[in-house]
Short mmCIF file of C-alpha atoms in Angstrom, two decimals:
data_model
loop_
_atom_site.label_atom_id
_atom_site.label_comp_id
_atom_site.label_asym_id
_atom_site.label_seq_id
_atom_site.Cartn_x
_atom_site.Cartn_y
_atom_site.Cartn_z
CA MET A 1 77.86 64.52 84.75
CA SER A 2 76.22 67.84 85.63
CA MET A 3 72.68 68.65 86.71
CA LEU A 4 71.84 71.55 85.74
CA SER A 5 68.17 71.68 86.22
CA SER A 6 68.18 74.08 89.24
CA VAL A 7 69.77 76.80 86.76
CA THR A 8 68.21 75.80 83.59
CA SER A 9 64.88 78.12 82.31
CA PRO A 10 61.54 76.01 82.72
CA PHE A 11 61.21 77.30 79.02
CA THR A 12 64.11 74.94 77.90
CA PRO A 13 63.80 72.47 75.11
CA PRO A 14 63.82 68.97 76.90
CA ILE A 15 67.05 68.42 74.09
CA VAL A 16 69.52 71.33 75.45
CA LYS A 17 68.25 70.48 79.27
CA ARG A 18 70.11 66.85 77.96
CA LEU A 19 72.47 67.99 76.28
CA LEU A 20 73.43 70.30 79.26
CA GLY A 21 73.45 66.99 81.53
CA TRP A 22 76.69 65.56 79.94
CA ASN A 23 78.69 68.91 80.72
CA LYS A 24 81.68 68.47 81.90
CA GLY A 25 82.16 71.47 83.57
CA GLU A 26 81.55 73.68 86.42
CA GLY A 27 79.86 76.93 87.06
CA GLU A 28 78.99 79.65 83.85
CA ASP A 29 75.89 77.53 83.55
CA LYS A 30 74.05 80.05 81.80
CA TRP A 31 76.81 80.50 79.29
CA SER A 32 76.98 76.53 78.47
CA GLU A 33 73.03 77.25 77.99
CA LYS A 34 73.36 79.65 75.48
CA ALA A 35 76.75 77.71 73.56
CA VAL A 36 74.05 74.48 73.73
CA LYS A 37 70.71 76.53 72.27
CA SER A 38 73.29 78.14 69.62
CA LEU A 39 74.49 74.54 68.13
CA VAL A 40 71.01 72.66 68.79
CA LYS A 41 69.65 75.75 66.45
CA LYS A 42 72.26 75.34 63.51
CA LEU A 43 71.84 71.66 64.23
CA LYS A 44 67.82 71.56 63.59
CA LYS A 45 68.42 72.85 60.19
CA THR A 46 70.91 69.87 59.42
CA GLY A 47 69.16 67.21 60.82
CA GLY A 48 72.15 66.88 63.27
CA LEU A 49 71.29 66.25 66.57
CA ASP A 50 70.78 62.94 67.17
CA GLU A 51 73.89 61.97 66.16
CA LEU A 52 75.00 64.67 68.40
CA GLU A 53 73.17 63.60 71.85
CA LYS A 54 74.47 59.57 70.02
CA SER A 55 78.35 60.70 70.08
CA ILE A 56 78.10 62.51 74.04
CA THR A 57 75.82 59.92 75.10
CA THR A 58 78.13 56.41 73.74
CA GLN A 59 81.23 58.56 73.71
CA ASN A 60 81.72 56.92 70.51
CA PRO A 61 84.77 58.30 68.74
CA LYS A 62 82.99 56.22 65.50
CA THR A 63 79.69 58.84 65.23
CA LYS A 64 79.65 60.93 62.55
CA CYS A 65 80.76 63.96 61.36
CA ILE A 66 78.28 66.81 63.16
CA THR A 67 78.66 70.31 61.00
CA ILE A 68 78.31 73.30 61.20
CA PRO A 69 78.87 76.75 58.73
CA ARG A 70 82.30 78.16 59.25
CA SER A 71 82.65 82.04 60.06
CA LEU A 72 84.82 84.50 58.25
CA ASP A 73 87.40 84.00 61.14
CA GLY A 74 86.69 80.87 61.58
CA ARG A 75 85.51 81.81 65.43
CA LEU A 76 82.26 81.44 66.48
CA GLN A 77 80.05 83.72 69.15
CA VAL A 78 77.86 82.94 71.44
CA SER A 79 76.94 85.89 74.33
CA HIS A 80 79.71 88.70 74.74
CA ARG A 81 82.39 85.67 74.11
CA LYS A 82 84.49 84.15 70.57
CA GLY A 83 85.46 81.12 70.10
CA LEU A 84 86.56 78.18 67.96
CA PRO A 85 83.64 76.31 67.53
CA HIS A 86 85.13 72.88 68.09
CA VAL A 87 87.18 73.90 71.30
CA ILE A 88 83.89 75.79 73.04
CA TYR A 89 81.81 71.90 72.62
CA CYS A 90 85.31 70.42 73.55
CA ARG A 91 85.41 71.84 76.42
CA LEU A 92 81.72 71.92 77.09
CA TRP A 93 81.75 68.11 76.68
CA ARG A 94 85.15 66.76 77.79
CA TRP A 95 87.98 68.49 78.83
CA PRO A 96 86.67 71.74 81.26
CA ASP A 97 90.52 72.51 81.27
CA LEU A 98 91.34 73.28 77.83
CA GLN A 99 92.80 76.26 76.67
CA SER A 100 93.22 76.27 73.28
CA HIS A 101 93.26 74.39 69.95
CA HIS A 102 96.36 73.97 70.23
CA GLU A 103 95.87 71.32 72.48
CA LEU A 104 93.61 69.54 70.30
CA ARG A 105 94.26 67.24 67.05
CA ALA A 106 91.77 65.72 64.81
CA LEU A 107 91.39 61.86 64.48
CA GLU A 108 92.53 61.00 60.71
CA PHE A 109 88.77 59.44 59.87
CA CYS A 110 87.31 62.85 60.72
CA GLU A 111 86.25 64.95 57.07
CA TYR A 112 85.16 68.26 58.35
CA ALA A 113 88.18 68.72 60.69
CA PHE A 114 88.89 72.20 62.42
CA SER A 115 92.69 71.92 60.58
CA LEU A 116 90.94 70.84 57.63
CA LYS A 117 89.31 74.24 56.55
CA ARG A 118 86.45 73.08 54.87
CA ASP A 119 83.01 75.00 54.68
CA GLU A 120 82.10 72.79 57.31
CA VAL A 121 83.86 72.31 60.50
CA CYS A 122 82.98 69.17 62.48
CA VAL A 123 81.89 70.12 66.40
CA ASN A 124 81.96 66.11 67.32
CA PRO A 125 83.94 66.07 70.49
CA TYR A 126 85.05 62.91 70.43
CA HIS A 127 86.11 63.30 66.28
CA TYR A 128 89.26 65.37 69.09
CA THR A 129 92.07 64.24 70.75
CA ARG A 130 93.80 66.20 73.16
CA VAL A 131 97.61 66.27 72.03
CA GLU A 132 99.74 64.83 74.62
CA ALA A 133 103.84 65.46 75.39
CA PRO A 134 105.75 62.37 74.06
CA VAL A 135 107.54 61.06 76.58
CA LEU A 136 111.62 62.03 75.87
CA PRO A 137 114.29 58.86 75.70
CA PRO A 138 117.08 59.15 78.07
CA VAL A 139 120.05 61.05 76.96
CA LEU A 140 122.72 58.32 77.63
CA VAL A 141 126.00 60.25 79.29
CA PRO A 142 129.28 58.52 79.83
CA ARG A 143 131.28 59.55 82.92
CA GLN A 144 134.20 61.58 81.88
CA PRO A 145 138.14 61.47 83.79
CA GLN A 146 138.66 64.25 85.65
CA GLY A 147 141.38 65.54 82.86
CA ASP A 148 138.99 66.01 80.34
CA VAL A 149 136.82 67.98 82.15
CA PRO A 150 137.45 71.66 81.94
CA SER A 151 138.96 73.48 84.09
CA GLU A 152 137.30 76.47 83.81
CA LEU A 153 133.72 77.78 83.20
CA PRO A 154 133.30 76.85 79.68
CA LEU A 155 132.57 80.35 77.29
CA LEU A 156 129.69 80.49 75.20
CA ASP A 157 129.51 80.80 71.60
CA SER A 158 131.01 84.77 72.10
CA ASN A 159 129.72 85.65 67.98
CA PHE A 160 126.20 84.73 69.62
CA GLY A 161 125.82 88.06 71.72
CA SER A 162 129.01 90.37 70.41
CA SER A 163 127.56 90.05 66.84
CA VAL A 164 124.57 92.34 65.76
CA PRO A 165 121.41 90.03 64.96
CA GLU A 166 119.62 89.11 61.47
CA ASN A 167 116.14 90.15 61.11
CA THR A 168 113.48 87.98 59.70
CA ASN A 169 109.48 87.69 59.78
CA LEU A 170 106.78 85.40 59.36
CA PRO A 171 105.80 85.24 55.60
CA GLU A 172 102.81 87.07 54.51
CA ASN A 173 100.14 84.15 53.63
CA PHE A 174 101.18 82.59 57.45
CA ASP A 175 98.39 80.74 58.91
CA SER A 176 97.35 82.25 62.27
CA ASN A 177 95.12 79.31 63.25
CA SER A 178 97.62 76.98 63.07
CA PHE A 179 101.09 76.85 64.91
CA ASN A 180 102.62 74.39 61.65
CA ILE A 181 105.89 76.42 60.66
CA PRO A 182 106.75 76.48 56.64
CA GLU A 183 108.46 73.49 55.13
CA THR A 184 110.48 76.60 53.72
CA PRO A 185 112.48 80.00 55.75
CA PRO A 186 110.28 83.14 55.04
CA PRO A 187 111.78 85.81 53.48
CA GLY A 188 114.01 88.85 55.07
CA TYR A 189 112.33 91.91 56.50
CA MET A 190 113.95 95.32 56.39
CA SER A 191 112.84 98.45 58.45
CA GLU A 192 114.38 101.85 59.89
CA ASP A 193 112.78 101.33 63.23
CA GLY A 194 109.77 98.14 62.66
CA ASP A 195 107.38 100.78 61.91
CA GLN A 196 106.95 99.27 58.49
CA ASP A 197 105.56 96.39 56.69
CA GLN A 198 107.54 96.28 53.57
CA GLN A 199 109.27 92.99 52.20
CA SER A 200 112.56 92.91 51.23
CA PRO A 201 114.50 90.05 49.45
CA VAL A 202 117.21 89.30 52.08
CA SER A 203 119.49 86.31 50.91
CA MET A 204 118.92 83.49 53.34
CA ASP A 205 122.12 82.48 52.02
CA SER A 206 123.52 85.17 53.29
CA MET A 207 122.19 84.26 57.53
CA VAL A 208 123.28 80.59 57.65
CA SER A 209 126.66 81.22 55.51
CA SER A 210 128.11 83.33 59.05
CA PRO A 211 131.11 81.41 60.82
CA SER A 212 129.13 81.77 64.06
CA ASN A 213 126.01 79.73 62.66
CA TRP A 214 125.19 77.08 65.14
CA ASP A 215 126.49 74.26 62.66
CA SER A 216 129.88 75.40 62.97
CA ALA A 217 129.79 76.47 66.26
CA THR A 218 129.58 73.15 67.21
CA GLU A 219 131.50 71.58 64.57
CA THR A 220 134.27 73.29 66.33
CA ILE A 221 134.55 71.13 69.20
CA PRO A 222 136.58 67.89 68.64
CA THR A 223 134.23 64.72 68.39
CA SER A 224 135.11 62.40 72.24
CA PRO A 225 136.99 59.58 71.47
CA SER A 226 135.19 56.35 71.91
CA PRO A 227 132.61 56.42 75.65
CA PRO A 228 133.05 54.51 77.72
CA LEU A 229 131.99 51.58 79.43
CA ASP A 230 129.52 53.22 82.35
CA VAL A 231 126.81 55.28 80.49
CA MET A 232 124.11 56.30 82.63
CA PRO A 233 120.90 57.18 81.40
CA VAL A 234 120.33 60.40 82.03
CA THR A 235 115.97 61.00 81.94
CA TYR A 236 113.83 64.48 81.41
CA CYS A 237 111.50 65.49 83.92
CA GLU A 238 109.18 67.86 84.03
CA PRO A 239 109.16 70.58 86.37
CA ALA A 240 106.48 72.47 88.28
CA PHE A 241 107.11 75.87 86.80
CA TRP A 242 107.77 75.58 82.90
CA CYS A 243 109.20 78.69 82.60
CA SER A 244 110.88 81.39 84.23
CA ILE A 245 109.69 85.08 83.27
CA SER A 246 112.00 87.66 83.86
CA TYR A 247 110.55 91.56 82.78
CA TYR A 248 113.17 94.59 81.32
CA GLU A 249 113.02 97.87 80.68
CA LEU A 250 116.28 98.70 78.27
CA ASN A 251 119.39 97.32 80.41
CA THR A 252 116.82 97.07 83.53
CA ARG A 253 115.29 94.63 85.11
CA VAL A 254 111.63 95.20 86.62
CA GLY A 255 109.97 93.85 89.05
CA GLU A 256 110.36 90.09 89.99
CA THR A 257 110.70 86.91 88.06
CA PHE A 258 107.15 85.35 87.25
CA HIS A 259 106.97 81.58 87.37
CA ALA A 260 104.56 79.40 85.03
CA SER A 261 102.30 76.00 85.38
CA GLN A 262 99.80 76.48 83.76
CA PRO A 263 100.22 75.60 79.58
CA SER A 264 99.28 78.85 78.89
CA VAL A 265 100.47 82.28 79.87
CA THR A 266 99.72 85.90 78.74
CA VAL A 267 102.00 88.38 79.34
CA ASP A 268 100.21 91.71 78.74
CA GLY A 269 100.50 95.42 79.12
CA TYR A 270 97.71 96.10 81.97
CA THR A 271 97.47 97.01 85.34
CA ASP A 272 95.35 93.93 86.96
CA PRO A 273 97.08 92.08 89.29
CA SER A 274 99.03 89.44 88.11
CA ASN A 275 97.26 85.08 88.55
CA ALA A 276 98.72 81.89 87.64
CA ASP A 277 97.59 82.06 84.11
CA ARG A 278 98.37 86.09 83.82
CA PHE A 279 101.92 88.41 84.10
CA CYS A 280 100.65 92.30 84.41
CA LEU A 281 103.60 94.58 82.98
CA GLY A 282 101.16 97.75 83.97
CA LEU A 283 101.60 97.24 87.75
CA LEU A 284 105.17 97.18 87.97
CA SER A 285 107.04 100.41 88.83
CA ASN A 286 110.20 101.64 87.98
CA VAL A 287 111.37 104.92 89.35
CA ASN A 288 114.23 105.54 86.68
CA ARG A 289 111.75 104.74 83.52
CA SER A 290 111.85 107.26 80.76
CA GLN A 291 108.88 108.59 78.51
CA VAL A 292 110.19 106.56 75.53
CA VAL A 293 109.71 103.27 77.52
CA GLU A 294 107.11 105.20 79.12
CA THR A 295 104.79 105.35 75.26
CA THR A 296 106.17 101.89 74.03
CA ARG A 297 104.72 100.17 77.60
CA CYS A 298 100.92 101.67 76.23
CA HIS A 299 101.43 100.15 72.81
CA VAL A 300 101.95 96.66 74.62
CA GLY A 301 98.30 96.27 75.23
CA LYS A 302 97.49 92.55 74.61
CA GLY A 303 100.73 91.34 74.98
CA VAL A 304 101.85 87.95 73.96
CA ARG A 305 99.72 84.53 74.93
CA LEU A 306 102.51 81.54 75.92
CA TYR A 307 101.98 77.87 74.90
CA TYR A 308 104.12 74.82 76.17
CA ILE A 309 101.64 72.05 74.97
CA GLY A 310 102.78 68.35 73.94
CA GLY A 311 106.42 69.35 74.68
CA GLU A 312 106.30 72.18 72.15
CA VAL A 313 106.62 76.49 73.25
CA PHE A 314 104.56 78.53 70.89
CA ALA A 315 104.10 82.31 71.12
CA GLU A 316 101.10 84.42 69.61
CA CYS A 317 101.01 87.55 69.24
CA LEU A 318 97.72 89.56 71.11
CA SER A 319 98.48 92.58 71.11
CA GLU A 320 97.82 95.01 67.94
CA SER A 321 101.85 95.86 67.44
CA SER A 322 104.13 93.39 66.25
CA ILE A 323 106.39 91.02 68.84
CA PHE A 324 110.29 90.12 67.96
CA VAL A 325 111.47 86.84 68.90
CA GLN A 326 114.86 85.73 69.68
CA SER A 327 114.83 81.84 70.06
CA PRO A 328 118.11 79.72 69.28
CA ASN A 329 116.10 76.80 68.87
CA CYS A 330 113.61 77.52 66.26
CA ASN A 331 116.52 79.46 64.58
CA GLN A 332 118.16 76.34 64.27
CA ARG A 333 115.15 74.81 62.68
CA TYR A 334 115.18 76.82 59.83
CA GLY A 335 119.54 76.91 59.32
CA TRP A 336 119.55 80.90 60.60
CA HIS A 337 122.18 82.42 62.27
CA PRO A 338 121.46 81.78 66.58
CA ALA A 339 120.92 85.03 66.97
CA THR A 340 118.29 85.80 64.47
CA VAL A 341 115.25 87.83 65.58
CA CYS A 342 111.56 87.06 63.91
CA LYS A 343 109.08 89.52 63.76
CA ILE A 344 105.72 87.94 64.60
CA PRO A 345 102.45 89.97 63.87
CA PRO A 346 99.18 90.87 65.50
CA GLY A 347 97.51 87.48 65.18
CA CYS A 348 100.35 85.49 63.84
CA ASN A 349 101.87 82.58 66.21
CA LEU A 350 105.30 80.87 65.92
CA LYS A 351 106.62 77.70 67.56
CA ILE A 352 109.90 78.61 69.41
CA PHE A 353 110.77 75.83 71.05
CA ASN A 354 110.62 71.94 71.10
CA ASN A 355 111.48 69.29 73.27
CA GLN A 356 112.14 66.89 71.29
CA GLU A 357 114.31 68.47 69.01
CA PHE A 358 116.29 70.34 72.00
CA ALA A 359 116.91 65.95 73.30
CA ALA A 360 118.06 65.40 69.88
CA LEU A 361 120.62 67.74 69.90
CA LEU A 362 121.28 67.22 73.73
CA SER A 363 122.37 63.68 72.69
CA GLN A 364 124.31 63.90 69.60
CA SER A 365 126.80 66.74 72.02
CA VAL A 366 127.05 64.58 74.45
CA GLY A 367 129.07 63.04 72.16
CA GLN A 368 131.25 66.24 71.51
CA GLY A 369 132.36 66.52 74.93
CA PHE A 370 131.84 68.75 77.58
CA GLU A 371 131.75 71.92 75.83
CA ALA A 372 129.54 71.44 72.67
CA VAL A 373 126.17 70.64 75.69
CA TYR A 374 127.33 73.57 77.73
CA GLN A 375 126.43 75.59 74.59
CA LEU A 376 123.32 74.50 74.59
CA THR A 377 122.26 76.77 77.08
CA ARG A 378 121.85 79.35 74.89
CA MET A 379 119.10 77.75 73.15
CA CYS A 380 117.19 77.94 76.68
CA THR A 381 116.67 81.30 76.61
CA ILE A 382 114.21 82.96 74.57
CA ARG A 383 113.87 86.96 73.97
CA MET A 384 110.77 88.90 73.09
CA SER A 385 110.55 92.81 72.83
CA PHE A 386 107.22 94.33 72.49
CA VAL A 387 106.05 96.89 70.06
CA LYS A 388 110.00 97.72 69.35
CA GLY A 389 112.46 94.92 67.27
CA TRP A 390 116.25 94.57 67.36
CA GLY A 391 118.71 93.72 65.11
CA ALA A 392 120.68 94.38 62.04
CA GLU A 393 117.73 95.67 59.66
CA TYR A 394 116.32 98.16 62.59
CA ARG A 395 118.00 101.24 64.86
CA ARG A 396 117.77 99.32 67.70
CA GLN A 397 120.82 96.83 67.45
CA THR A 398 120.91 95.12 70.65
CA VAL A 399 117.98 93.67 72.69
CA THR A 400 118.62 96.21 75.83
CA SER A 401 118.32 98.95 73.44
CA THR A 402 114.28 97.66 73.32
CA PRO A 403 112.18 99.95 75.91
CA CYS A 404 110.14 96.46 76.88
CA TRP A 405 111.35 93.27 76.92
CA ILE A 406 111.07 89.70 78.32
CA GLU A 407 113.40 86.91 79.06
CA LEU A 408 112.27 83.26 79.41
CA HIS A 409 114.19 80.75 81.17
CA LEU A 410 112.93 77.12 80.26
CA ASN A 411 113.40 74.85 83.08
CA GLY A 412 112.95 71.31 81.77
CA PRO A 413 115.41 71.68 79.57
CA LEU A 414 117.65 73.53 81.43
CA GLN A 415 117.32 71.57 84.37
CA TRP A 416 117.99 68.48 82.14
CA LEU A 417 121.10 69.85 81.48
CA ASP A 418 122.18 70.85 84.88
CA LYS A 419 121.91 66.88 85.22
CA VAL A 420 123.78 65.72 82.17
CA LEU A 421 126.67 68.64 83.05
CA THR A 422 126.61 66.94 86.43
CA GLN A 423 127.10 63.22 85.41
CA MET A 424 129.22 64.40 82.54
CA GLY A 425 131.63 65.43 85.91
CA SER A 426 132.06 69.17 86.76
CA PRO A 427 134.50 71.17 86.35
CA ARG A 428 136.68 73.17 89.00
CA ILE A 429 134.75 76.25 89.27
CA PRO A 430 130.98 75.31 89.87
CA CYS A 431 129.42 75.52 86.20
CA THR A 432 125.40 74.63 85.89
CA SER A 433 123.18 75.94 82.87
CA MET A 434 121.99 78.50 85.11
CA SER A 435 125.42 80.48 85.40
#
């Protein structure tokens, strides 16, 4: 419990001082005081102050909903900063390290949870719980006899990279404040160069009927006979850096690899020094940079925010220009061709990886043999371009033709693959998921 008597004004109302006394964070005392004053002012009109104090002092989730009116964009402005109200007060009174609303889940009995999109929104910090990563079951891996192991480095699905990828985009009614994926795939997107927003009735059937789609690729690998008795569980371990991000201009890698340790990481086009939760591309130099690349870099702006929360990875477009994502895991969820590129417009977001889905695929692939497991390497790499898209409906048909793009390597799944492949038996040519 913070002792803020030395920083609060002598004119601060007693109720505000008492509430600030339960502030879990440190620093930003003036802003915290303004946030509490703003809430107190709103609750005086509804008579919710006593319930708020009761909730915070007893830390009891069985208290009533404490509501304030929802603004047009859902956010609350305190001083010069805007944020979602339930996040502001959950950070103030429960989790000072809270990064975003994607880390919160409302309790079932909360009648005015933020996600319900009612005219009033509940800001009772004890009506929300923090999303925790699910425990992934270990993969049971049989040790393969040496004769069953490939003698050469397995080839990844050649159709993934050699064919021009399909394109799709988020539906018009996609909820930018939620990471819930729609039940049906979004419609296709067509444009000469990614600069128009016209919708096109591209059939999803045409995307998934390709002979090189994910299902058919795995079906071509024969199922191995009954596994031997010596089965070893291979568990998932969370690495210190959940992903590595490399930046490219056309086909040239620029700068050092960024290693992400924080659950929220922003990749932007500004020139501030990079830190643990921010990768700034503006400072990176390239003596061979073309004018097209230079112009595109000027439009990266706020870029993209990547979240790793509850065993899931999300991408949120903060830029004023769209971003374009190629995520085999996301594509597999929809039944799209694994190389499909999805457009994420400004202010929208998309789940681009799910650890539980990957765990299920990995467990299934073990029974199909070494090569089936190795093919999952593709799923652990995500490519993302800024401003300019690529694919069948764009002038640029490969990611290396786009001026500015990044490549994410998901370290946890890759390391899990390495351990499974090692347990299955290494081929004579050294081979890991990072090869």
